[in-house]
mmCIF file of C-alpha atoms in Angstrom:
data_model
loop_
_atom_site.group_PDB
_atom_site.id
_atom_site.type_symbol
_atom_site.label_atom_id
_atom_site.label_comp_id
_atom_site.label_asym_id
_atom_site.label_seq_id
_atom_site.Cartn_x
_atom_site.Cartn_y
_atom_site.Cartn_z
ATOM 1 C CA UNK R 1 39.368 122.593 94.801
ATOM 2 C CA UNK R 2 38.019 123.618 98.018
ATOM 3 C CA UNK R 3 39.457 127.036 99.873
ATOM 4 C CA UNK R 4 41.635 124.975 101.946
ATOM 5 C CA UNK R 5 44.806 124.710 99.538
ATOM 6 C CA UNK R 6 45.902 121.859 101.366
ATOM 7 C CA UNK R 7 42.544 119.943 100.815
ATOM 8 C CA UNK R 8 43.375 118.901 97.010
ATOM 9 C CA UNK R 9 46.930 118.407 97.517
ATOM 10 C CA UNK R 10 46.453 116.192 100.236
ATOM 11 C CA UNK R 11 43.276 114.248 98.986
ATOM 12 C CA UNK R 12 45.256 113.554 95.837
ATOM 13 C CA UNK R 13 48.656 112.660 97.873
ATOM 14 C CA UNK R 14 46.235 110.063 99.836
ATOM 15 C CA UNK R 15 44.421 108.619 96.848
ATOM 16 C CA UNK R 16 47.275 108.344 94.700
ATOM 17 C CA UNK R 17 49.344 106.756 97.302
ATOM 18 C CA UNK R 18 46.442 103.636 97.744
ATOM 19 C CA UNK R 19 46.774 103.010 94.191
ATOM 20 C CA UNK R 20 43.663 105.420 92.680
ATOM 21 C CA UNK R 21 43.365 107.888 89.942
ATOM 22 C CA UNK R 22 42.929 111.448 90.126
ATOM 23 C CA UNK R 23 42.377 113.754 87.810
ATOM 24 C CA UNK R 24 42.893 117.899 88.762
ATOM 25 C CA UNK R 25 41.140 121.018 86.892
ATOM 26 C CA UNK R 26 43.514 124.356 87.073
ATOM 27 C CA UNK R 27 40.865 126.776 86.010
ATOM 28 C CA UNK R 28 41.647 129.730 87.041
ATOM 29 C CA UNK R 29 37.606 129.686 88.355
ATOM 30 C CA UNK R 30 38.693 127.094 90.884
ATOM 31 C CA UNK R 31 41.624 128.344 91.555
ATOM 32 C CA UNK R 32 41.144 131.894 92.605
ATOM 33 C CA UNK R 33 38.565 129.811 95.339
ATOM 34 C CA UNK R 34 41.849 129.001 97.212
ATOM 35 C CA UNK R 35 42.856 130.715 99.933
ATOM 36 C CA UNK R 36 46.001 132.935 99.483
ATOM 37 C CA UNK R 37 49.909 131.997 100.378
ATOM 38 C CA UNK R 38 50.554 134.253 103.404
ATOM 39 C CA UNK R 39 53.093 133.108 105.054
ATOM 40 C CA UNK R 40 57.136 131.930 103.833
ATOM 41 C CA UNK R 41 58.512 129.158 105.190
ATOM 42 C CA UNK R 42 62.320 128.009 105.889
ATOM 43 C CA UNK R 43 61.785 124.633 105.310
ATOM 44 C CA UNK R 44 64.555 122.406 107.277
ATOM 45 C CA UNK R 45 65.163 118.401 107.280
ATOM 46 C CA UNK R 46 66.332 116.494 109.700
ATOM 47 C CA UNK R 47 67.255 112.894 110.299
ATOM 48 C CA UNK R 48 68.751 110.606 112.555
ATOM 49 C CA UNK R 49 72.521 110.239 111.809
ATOM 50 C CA UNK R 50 72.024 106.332 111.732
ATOM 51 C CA UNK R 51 69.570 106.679 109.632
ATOM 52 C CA UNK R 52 70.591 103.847 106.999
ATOM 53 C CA UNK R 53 69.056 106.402 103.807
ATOM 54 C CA UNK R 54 70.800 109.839 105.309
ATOM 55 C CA UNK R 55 72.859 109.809 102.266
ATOM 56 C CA UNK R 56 69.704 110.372 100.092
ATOM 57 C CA UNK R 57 67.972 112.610 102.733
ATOM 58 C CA UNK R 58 70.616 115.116 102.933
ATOM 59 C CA UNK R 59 69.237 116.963 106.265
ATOM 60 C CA UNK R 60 69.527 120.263 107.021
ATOM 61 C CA UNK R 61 72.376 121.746 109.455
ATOM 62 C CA UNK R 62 70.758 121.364 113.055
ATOM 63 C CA UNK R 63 68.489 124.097 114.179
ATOM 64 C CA UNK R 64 65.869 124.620 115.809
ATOM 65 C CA UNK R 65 62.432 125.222 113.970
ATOM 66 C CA UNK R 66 59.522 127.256 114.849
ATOM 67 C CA UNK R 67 57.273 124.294 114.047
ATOM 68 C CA UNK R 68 59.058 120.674 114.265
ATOM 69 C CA UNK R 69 57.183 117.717 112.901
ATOM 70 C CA UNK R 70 58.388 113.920 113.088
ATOM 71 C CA UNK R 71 56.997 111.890 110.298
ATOM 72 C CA UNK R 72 55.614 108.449 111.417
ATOM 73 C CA UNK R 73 56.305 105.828 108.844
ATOM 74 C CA UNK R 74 52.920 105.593 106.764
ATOM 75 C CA UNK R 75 51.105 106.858 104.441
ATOM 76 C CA UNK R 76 48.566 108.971 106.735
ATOM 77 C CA UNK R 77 51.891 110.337 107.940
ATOM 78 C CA UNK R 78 53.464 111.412 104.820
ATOM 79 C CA UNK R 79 50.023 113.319 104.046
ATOM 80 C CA UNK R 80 50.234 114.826 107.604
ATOM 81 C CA UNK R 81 53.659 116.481 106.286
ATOM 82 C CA UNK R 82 52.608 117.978 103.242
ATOM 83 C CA UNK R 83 49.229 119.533 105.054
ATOM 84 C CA UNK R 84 51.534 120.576 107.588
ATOM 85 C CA UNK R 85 53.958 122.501 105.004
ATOM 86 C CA UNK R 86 51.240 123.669 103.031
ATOM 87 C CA UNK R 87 49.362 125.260 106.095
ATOM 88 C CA UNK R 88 51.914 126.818 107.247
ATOM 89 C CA UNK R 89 51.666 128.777 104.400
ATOM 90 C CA UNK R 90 48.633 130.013 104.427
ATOM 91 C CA UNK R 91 48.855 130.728 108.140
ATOM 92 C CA UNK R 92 49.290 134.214 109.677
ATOM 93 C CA UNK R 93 50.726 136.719 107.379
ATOM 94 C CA UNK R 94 53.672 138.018 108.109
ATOM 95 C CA UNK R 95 57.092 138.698 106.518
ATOM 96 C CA UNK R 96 59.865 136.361 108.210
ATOM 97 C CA UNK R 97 59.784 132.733 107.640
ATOM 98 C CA UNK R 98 58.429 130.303 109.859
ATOM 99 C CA UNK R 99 61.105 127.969 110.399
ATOM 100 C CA UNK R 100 59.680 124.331 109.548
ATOM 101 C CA UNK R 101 61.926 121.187 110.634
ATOM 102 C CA UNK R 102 60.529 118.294 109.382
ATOM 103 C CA UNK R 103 62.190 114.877 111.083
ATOM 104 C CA UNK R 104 62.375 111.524 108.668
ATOM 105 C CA UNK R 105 64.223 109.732 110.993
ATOM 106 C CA UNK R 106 60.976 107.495 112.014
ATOM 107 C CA UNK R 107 60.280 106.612 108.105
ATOM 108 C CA UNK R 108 61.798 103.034 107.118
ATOM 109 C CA UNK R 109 64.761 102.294 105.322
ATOM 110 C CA UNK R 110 64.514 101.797 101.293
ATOM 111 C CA UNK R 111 64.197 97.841 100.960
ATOM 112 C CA UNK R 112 62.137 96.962 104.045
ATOM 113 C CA UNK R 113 59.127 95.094 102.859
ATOM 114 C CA UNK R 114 55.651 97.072 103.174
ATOM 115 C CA UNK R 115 53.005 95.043 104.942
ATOM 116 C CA UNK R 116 50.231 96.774 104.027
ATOM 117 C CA UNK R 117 50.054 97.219 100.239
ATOM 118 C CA UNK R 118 53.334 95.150 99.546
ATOM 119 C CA UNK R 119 56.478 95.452 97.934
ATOM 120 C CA UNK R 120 59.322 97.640 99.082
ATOM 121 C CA UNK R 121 59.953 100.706 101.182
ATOM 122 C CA UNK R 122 61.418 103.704 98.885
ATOM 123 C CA UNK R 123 62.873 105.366 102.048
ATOM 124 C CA UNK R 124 62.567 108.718 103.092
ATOM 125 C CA UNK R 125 64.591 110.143 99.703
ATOM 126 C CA UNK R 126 60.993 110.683 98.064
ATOM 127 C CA UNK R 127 59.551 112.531 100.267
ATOM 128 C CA UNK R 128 62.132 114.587 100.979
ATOM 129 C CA UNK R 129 62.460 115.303 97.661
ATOM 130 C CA UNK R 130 59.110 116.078 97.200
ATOM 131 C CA UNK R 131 58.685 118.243 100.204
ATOM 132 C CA UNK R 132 61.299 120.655 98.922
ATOM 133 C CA UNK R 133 60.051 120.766 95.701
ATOM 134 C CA UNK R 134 56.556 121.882 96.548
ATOM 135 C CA UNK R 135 58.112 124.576 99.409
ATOM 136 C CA UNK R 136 60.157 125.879 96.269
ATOM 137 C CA UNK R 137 57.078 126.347 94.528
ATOM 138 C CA UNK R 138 54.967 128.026 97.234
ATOM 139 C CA UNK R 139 57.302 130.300 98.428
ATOM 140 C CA UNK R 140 57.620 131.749 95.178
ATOM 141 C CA UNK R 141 53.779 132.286 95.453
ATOM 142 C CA UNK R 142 53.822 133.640 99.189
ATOM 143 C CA UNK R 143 51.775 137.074 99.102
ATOM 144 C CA UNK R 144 48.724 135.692 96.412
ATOM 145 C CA UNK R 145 47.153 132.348 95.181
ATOM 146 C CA UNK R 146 48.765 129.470 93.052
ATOM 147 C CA UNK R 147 48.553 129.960 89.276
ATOM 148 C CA UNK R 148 47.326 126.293 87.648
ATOM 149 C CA UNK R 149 50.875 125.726 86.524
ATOM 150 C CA UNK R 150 52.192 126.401 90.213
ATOM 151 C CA UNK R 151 49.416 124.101 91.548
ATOM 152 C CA UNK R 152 49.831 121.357 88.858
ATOM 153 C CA UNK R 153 54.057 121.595 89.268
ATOM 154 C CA UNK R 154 52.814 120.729 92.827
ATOM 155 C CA UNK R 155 50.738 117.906 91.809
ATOM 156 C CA UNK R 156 53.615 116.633 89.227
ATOM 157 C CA UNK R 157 56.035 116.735 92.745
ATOM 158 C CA UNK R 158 53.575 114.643 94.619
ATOM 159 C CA UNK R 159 53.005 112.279 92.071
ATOM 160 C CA UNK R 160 56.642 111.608 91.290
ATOM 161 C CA UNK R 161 56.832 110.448 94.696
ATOM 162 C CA UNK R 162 54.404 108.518 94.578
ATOM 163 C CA UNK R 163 55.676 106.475 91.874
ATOM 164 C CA UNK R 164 58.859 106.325 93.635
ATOM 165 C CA UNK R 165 57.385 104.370 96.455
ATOM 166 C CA UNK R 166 56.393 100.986 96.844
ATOM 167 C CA UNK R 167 59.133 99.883 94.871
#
């Protein structure tokens, strides 16, 4: 755990996603190390309407966001969302919710072959999925720092879509 709360989430996101192991410590004594959650967020998906997987996605009613990120389709890019949602977090304090619209549209369809590790594309679904589950959990953490069950219910998200990718 380094003070950046993004660091570990993202390192393991990366590591686990190219196939390694990782193993996390909550300890309170690295924990409390982190830097606090400052900041809500109003965490808002959108995707094409073609989009072949929008069924799974389940976007968010147009709006505009405060922050807008498009998600290129790899992994560097999927670990560019998640340090994007968790910084946001631990941005400037304040008491409204930054508005984050995150855009899967770019991210390939479940079943399109993967050229650089192999197999099959899970779609966007996963991500999604695990994108909302983590905001869930920090927001309910927004004014202090993660307990280790918040932080590994976070890793549990990020591994689950993990596994769900690369079919």
């Amino acid at each position: 755990w380094e003070s950046r709360l993004s660091s570990h989430f993202t390192f393991m996101f990366d590591e686990l996603m190219k196939g390694g192991g990782v193993g996390s410590n909550y300890s309170h004594d690295y924990l409390v190390q982190t830097e606090q959650l400052t900041t809500p967020v109003d965490l808002r998906i959108a995707c094409d309407a073609l989009h072949p997987d929008l069924d799974e996605v389940q976007p968010d009613l147009a709006s505009a966001g405060d922050i807008t990120l498009l998600v290129t389709d790899s992994r560097e890019g999927w670990v560019r969302a998640l340090r994007v949602l968790i910084n946001t977090f631990t941005g400037q304090a304040g008491t409204e919710p930054v508005r984050l619209t995150v855009d899967v549209s770019a991210v390939r369809e479940r079943g399109k072959p993967l050229k650089g590790f192999g197999g099959t594309a899970s779609g966007p679904g996963p991500l999604v999925d695990a994108l909302r589950r983590c905001a869930a959990i920090l927001n309910t953490a927004v004014g202090r720092r993660l307990t280790g069950l918040e932080a590994m219910r976070i890793d549990h998200a990020i591994a689950q879509c993990v596994v769900a990718g690369n079919v």
